[in-house]
Amino acid sequence: MSTTRAEQPEVISLTTALVVDDHPLFCEALSMTLKSAIKVGKVVTAERLEEAIALIRNGLVPDVVLLDLNLPDVNGLDGLVRVKTAAAEVPIIVVSSLAENRIVNSAIQAGASGFVPKHSQRDVFLRAFSEIWSGGVYLPEGFVPVERDAAAPLSAEEDAIRRLTQLTPQQARILQCVCEGKLNKQIAFDLSIAETTVKAHVTAILRKLGVQSRTQAVLLAQNAHFAKILQDSDKVP
């Protein structure tokens, strides 16, 4: 259920919102909702994760980021982790058609300020913004928290998310390249940096992730993907 505090939340006025979604019609509808209901002055859209991160890296400072987890260049919570790292303290609201308890729970663990199912009504978005700007976390209707024993070891996806959040924006970008099967020379060319710099970053990435090889790093990153997170969903109440 939502952590909403008020039946009729106050209207919030924001300067800029960044919407990251590859469906033009949804982007258009969400932009209209943000401008009319939330009073956002400007809505910037990006179809890919790398495009969104590039906008932030080049100086865009949005008041909020609305992120779809299923994008052409990323599928899973590793995308959320990368945007969270790049955008620092900017609130990130996940807007996704996949609203299973494990996805919602993992998204919040990864740093999302709220989770709104796609195609929610306008008033749901308004309540979400009101709750988040009041210092809370917005959870979708019907959400059941995933209970876990504090003394129990982290699940594979929880552990993966914890480790991935330790990476810097550049390290996260290089890890994405590694996951795409690119060699150090290719990564250096793509990012316009020296190959020795790439090697140093890869070494640091392996150390932070607690793995011994690039293959193990890729497998750990994949633990933050939807397929891995949902594979045990039948075990969740």
Short mmCIF file of C-alpha atoms in Angstrom, two decimals:
data_model
loop_
_atom_site.label_atom_id
_atom_site.label_comp_id
_atom_site.label_asym_id
_atom_site.label_seq_id
_atom_site.Cartn_x
_atom_site.Cartn_y
_atom_site.Cartn_z
CA MET A 1 0.00 0.00 0.00
CA SER A 2 1.04 3.64 -0.39
CA THR A 3 2.68 5.55 2.43
CA THR A 4 0.57 8.55 1.44
CA ARG A 5 -0.10 10.97 4.30
CA ALA A 6 -2.90 13.11 2.83
CA GLU A 7 -6.09 12.50 0.94
CA GLN A 8 -5.61 15.66 -1.15
CA PRO A 9 -1.86 16.36 -1.44
CA GLU A 10 -0.65 19.86 -2.13
CA VAL A 11 0.52 20.80 -5.61
CA ILE A 12 4.31 20.76 -6.02
CA SER A 13 6.12 23.12 -8.36
CA LEU A 14 9.34 21.80 -9.96
CA THR A 15 11.60 23.32 -12.58
CA THR A 16 12.83 20.30 -14.55
CA ALA A 17 12.01 16.59 -14.76
CA LEU A 18 13.93 13.94 -16.70
CA VAL A 19 11.84 11.09 -18.11
CA VAL A 20 13.77 8.01 -19.24
CA ASP A 21 11.53 5.77 -21.35
CA ASP A 22 11.66 4.48 -24.93
CA HIS A 23 7.91 4.70 -25.63
CA PRO A 24 7.14 8.10 -27.24
CA LEU A 25 3.41 8.03 -26.55
CA PHE A 26 3.94 7.23 -22.87
CA CYS A 27 6.58 9.97 -22.61
CA GLU A 28 4.15 12.45 -24.12
CA ALA A 29 1.33 11.46 -21.77
CA LEU A 30 3.61 11.52 -18.73
CA SER A 31 5.01 14.90 -19.75
CA MET A 32 1.49 16.33 -19.90
CA THR A 33 0.73 14.92 -16.45
CA LEU A 34 3.93 16.36 -14.99
CA LYS A 35 3.28 19.81 -16.45
CA SER A 36 -0.41 20.01 -15.56
CA ALA A 37 -0.65 18.15 -12.25
CA ILE A 38 2.85 18.52 -10.77
CA LYS A 39 3.50 21.95 -12.36
CA VAL A 40 6.88 20.94 -13.77
CA GLY A 41 8.21 23.75 -15.93
CA LYS A 42 10.30 21.66 -18.32
CA VAL A 43 10.31 17.93 -19.13
CA VAL A 44 13.40 16.44 -20.80
CA THR A 45 13.11 12.93 -22.25
CA ALA A 46 15.66 10.22 -23.05
CA GLU A 47 15.02 6.90 -24.80
CA ARG A 48 18.12 5.14 -23.47
CA LEU A 49 19.95 4.97 -20.19
CA GLU A 50 23.23 6.18 -21.70
CA GLU A 51 21.43 9.19 -23.18
CA ALA A 52 20.00 10.09 -19.77
CA ILE A 53 23.35 9.72 -18.03
CA ALA A 54 25.03 11.79 -20.76
CA LEU A 55 22.50 14.60 -20.22
CA ILE A 56 23.27 14.62 -16.49
CA ARG A 57 26.99 14.42 -17.11
CA ASN A 58 26.75 17.38 -19.49
CA GLY A 59 25.11 19.64 -16.96
CA LEU A 60 21.40 18.79 -16.75
CA VAL A 61 20.28 19.06 -13.11
CA PRO A 62 16.70 17.75 -12.93
CA ASP A 63 14.57 18.06 -9.82
CA VAL A 64 13.41 14.49 -10.34
CA VAL A 65 14.08 11.53 -12.63
CA LEU A 66 11.26 9.21 -13.74
CA LEU A 67 12.82 5.95 -14.90
CA ASP A 68 11.53 2.89 -16.73
CA LEU A 69 13.63 -0.14 -15.78
CA ASN A 70 13.20 -1.88 -19.12
CA LEU A 71 15.17 0.13 -21.70
CA PRO A 72 16.86 -0.79 -25.00
CA ASP A 73 20.34 -0.61 -23.44
CA VAL A 74 19.58 -1.99 -19.97
CA ASN A 75 17.08 -4.37 -18.41
CA GLY A 76 17.00 -4.40 -14.65
CA LEU A 77 18.02 -2.60 -11.52
CA ASP A 78 21.62 -2.04 -12.59
CA GLY A 79 20.23 0.83 -14.70
CA LEU A 80 18.62 2.37 -11.63
CA VAL A 81 21.89 2.03 -9.73
CA ARG A 82 23.78 3.83 -12.52
CA VAL A 83 21.30 6.70 -12.72
CA LYS A 84 21.28 7.02 -8.93
CA THR A 85 25.07 7.21 -8.93
CA ALA A 86 25.14 9.81 -11.72
CA ALA A 87 22.30 11.95 -10.36
CA ALA A 88 23.55 11.98 -6.75
CA GLU A 89 20.77 13.29 -4.46
CA VAL A 90 18.10 13.73 -7.16
CA PRO A 91 14.96 11.68 -6.31
CA ILE A 92 14.32 8.85 -8.74
CA ILE A 93 10.81 7.51 -9.27
CA VAL A 94 10.60 4.17 -11.03
CA VAL A 95 7.67 4.03 -13.46
CA SER A 96 7.30 0.46 -14.67
CA SER A 97 4.74 -2.02 -15.95
CA LEU A 98 6.43 -4.67 -13.80
CA ALA A 99 5.19 -4.05 -10.26
CA GLU A 100 5.77 -7.42 -8.60
CA ASN A 101 6.69 -7.21 -4.92
CA ARG A 102 10.28 -8.32 -5.50
CA ILE A 103 10.83 -5.71 -8.22
CA VAL A 104 9.36 -2.92 -6.08
CA ASN A 105 11.25 -4.05 -2.99
CA SER A 106 14.56 -4.30 -4.86
CA ALA A 107 14.04 -0.92 -6.56
CA ILE A 108 13.57 0.79 -3.21
CA GLN A 109 16.63 -1.01 -1.84
CA ALA A 110 18.60 0.26 -4.84
CA GLY A 111 17.75 3.84 -3.96
CA ALA A 112 14.47 4.69 -5.70
CA SER A 113 12.37 7.27 -3.88
CA GLY A 114 9.15 5.76 -5.14
CA PHE A 115 7.58 3.23 -7.49
CA VAL A 116 4.55 4.04 -9.66
CA PRO A 117 3.05 1.38 -11.97
CA LYS A 118 2.81 2.49 -15.58
CA HIS A 119 -0.54 3.85 -16.74
CA SER A 120 -1.46 4.93 -13.20
CA GLN A 121 -3.99 7.71 -13.05
CA ARG A 122 -2.91 11.32 -12.71
CA ASP A 123 -3.88 11.48 -9.02
CA VAL A 124 -1.51 8.57 -8.27
CA PHE A 125 1.45 10.52 -9.63
CA LEU A 126 0.36 13.57 -7.64
CA ARG A 127 0.19 11.50 -4.42
CA ALA A 128 3.59 9.97 -5.20
CA PHE A 129 5.25 13.37 -5.60
CA SER A 130 3.55 14.73 -2.47
CA GLU A 131 4.73 11.76 -0.41
CA ILE A 132 8.30 11.92 -1.71
CA TRP A 133 8.61 15.69 -1.25
CA SER A 134 7.30 15.26 2.29
CA GLY A 135 10.28 13.03 3.00
CA GLY A 136 8.62 9.67 2.50
CA VAL A 137 8.82 6.83 0.00
CA TYR A 138 5.90 6.13 -2.32
CA LEU A 139 4.89 2.49 -2.74
CA PRO A 140 2.20 1.23 -5.13
CA GLU A 141 -1.25 0.15 -4.06
CA GLY A 142 -1.24 -3.48 -2.97
CA PHE A 143 2.49 -3.67 -2.30
CA VAL A 144 3.42 -6.26 0.32
CA PRO A 145 6.83 -5.65 1.93
CA VAL A 146 9.26 -8.54 1.52
CA GLU A 147 10.10 -9.57 5.05
CA ARG A 148 13.56 -10.90 5.75
CA ASP A 149 15.51 -11.91 8.82
CA ALA A 150 18.06 -9.19 9.58
CA ALA A 151 20.52 -11.89 10.60
CA ALA A 152 20.02 -13.89 7.39
CA PRO A 153 22.51 -13.50 4.51
CA LEU A 154 21.55 -11.20 1.63
CA SER A 155 19.92 -12.76 -1.41
CA ALA A 156 21.89 -12.79 -4.67
CA GLU A 157 20.12 -9.71 -6.03
CA GLU A 158 20.36 -7.82 -2.72
CA ASP A 159 24.08 -8.51 -2.55
CA ALA A 160 24.53 -7.51 -6.21
CA ILE A 161 22.71 -4.21 -5.68
CA ARG A 162 24.76 -3.44 -2.56
CA ARG A 163 28.02 -4.00 -4.43
CA LEU A 164 26.96 -2.13 -7.58
CA THR A 165 26.08 0.99 -5.58
CA GLN A 166 29.75 1.26 -4.55
CA LEU A 167 30.88 2.00 -8.13
CA THR A 168 31.57 5.52 -9.38
CA PRO A 169 29.67 6.73 -12.49
CA GLN A 170 32.71 6.03 -14.71
CA GLN A 171 33.21 2.58 -13.20
CA ALA A 172 29.52 1.77 -13.70
CA ARG A 173 29.83 2.87 -17.34
CA ILE A 174 32.91 0.68 -17.86
CA LEU A 175 31.18 -2.28 -16.21
CA GLN A 176 28.31 -1.86 -18.68
CA CYS A 177 30.84 -2.04 -21.53
CA VAL A 178 32.36 -5.16 -19.98
CA CYS A 179 28.88 -6.70 -19.80
CA GLU A 180 28.52 -5.97 -23.53
CA GLY A 181 31.65 -8.05 -24.17
CA LYS A 182 33.92 -5.16 -25.11
CA LEU A 183 37.69 -5.42 -24.66
CA ASN A 184 39.74 -2.76 -22.88
CA LYS A 185 40.89 -1.30 -26.20
CA GLN A 186 37.30 -0.91 -27.40
CA ILE A 187 36.20 0.62 -24.11
CA ALA A 188 39.08 3.10 -24.22
CA PHE A 189 38.06 4.16 -27.73
CA ASP A 190 34.37 4.48 -26.84
CA LEU A 191 35.04 6.55 -23.71
CA SER A 192 37.97 8.53 -25.15
CA ILE A 193 40.33 7.51 -22.36
CA ALA A 194 43.65 5.68 -22.25
CA GLU A 195 43.66 1.89 -22.25
CA THR A 196 45.80 1.95 -19.10
CA THR A 197 43.05 3.99 -17.42
CA VAL A 198 40.49 1.38 -18.41
CA LYS A 199 42.68 -1.37 -16.95
CA ALA A 200 42.98 0.56 -13.69
CA HIS A 201 39.20 1.04 -13.54
CA VAL A 202 38.55 -2.65 -14.25
CA THR A 203 40.90 -3.60 -11.42
CA ALA A 204 39.06 -1.23 -9.08
CA ILE A 205 35.70 -2.59 -10.24
CA LEU A 206 36.70 -6.18 -9.54
CA ARG A 207 37.94 -5.17 -6.09
CA LYS A 208 34.75 -3.27 -5.19
CA LEU A 209 32.54 -6.09 -6.45
CA GLY A 210 34.61 -8.68 -4.60
CA VAL A 211 35.20 -10.83 -7.69
CA GLN A 212 38.31 -12.21 -9.40
CA SER A 213 37.47 -11.93 -13.09
CA ARG A 214 35.49 -9.99 -15.68
CA THR A 215 33.20 -12.99 -16.13
CA GLN A 216 32.35 -13.02 -12.43
CA ALA A 217 31.67 -9.26 -12.59
CA VAL A 218 29.23 -9.78 -15.47
CA LEU A 219 27.45 -12.58 -13.59
CA LEU A 220 27.11 -10.37 -10.52
CA ALA A 221 25.66 -7.52 -12.59
CA GLN A 222 23.17 -9.95 -14.13
CA ASN A 223 21.86 -10.72 -10.63
CA ALA A 224 20.29 -7.26 -10.71
CA HIS A 225 18.32 -8.06 -13.88
CA PHE A 226 14.58 -8.79 -13.92
CA ALA A 227 14.93 -12.47 -14.78
CA LYS A 228 17.09 -13.16 -11.74
CA ILE A 229 14.98 -11.09 -9.39
CA LEU A 230 11.74 -12.72 -10.49
CA GLN A 231 12.93 -16.31 -10.65
CA ASP A 232 11.98 -16.91 -7.02
CA SER A 233 8.92 -14.66 -7.00
CA ASP A 234 6.63 -17.61 -6.30
CA LYS A 235 8.25 -17.88 -2.89
CA VAL A 236 7.18 -14.37 -1.93
CA PRO A 237 3.84 -14.02 -0.10
#
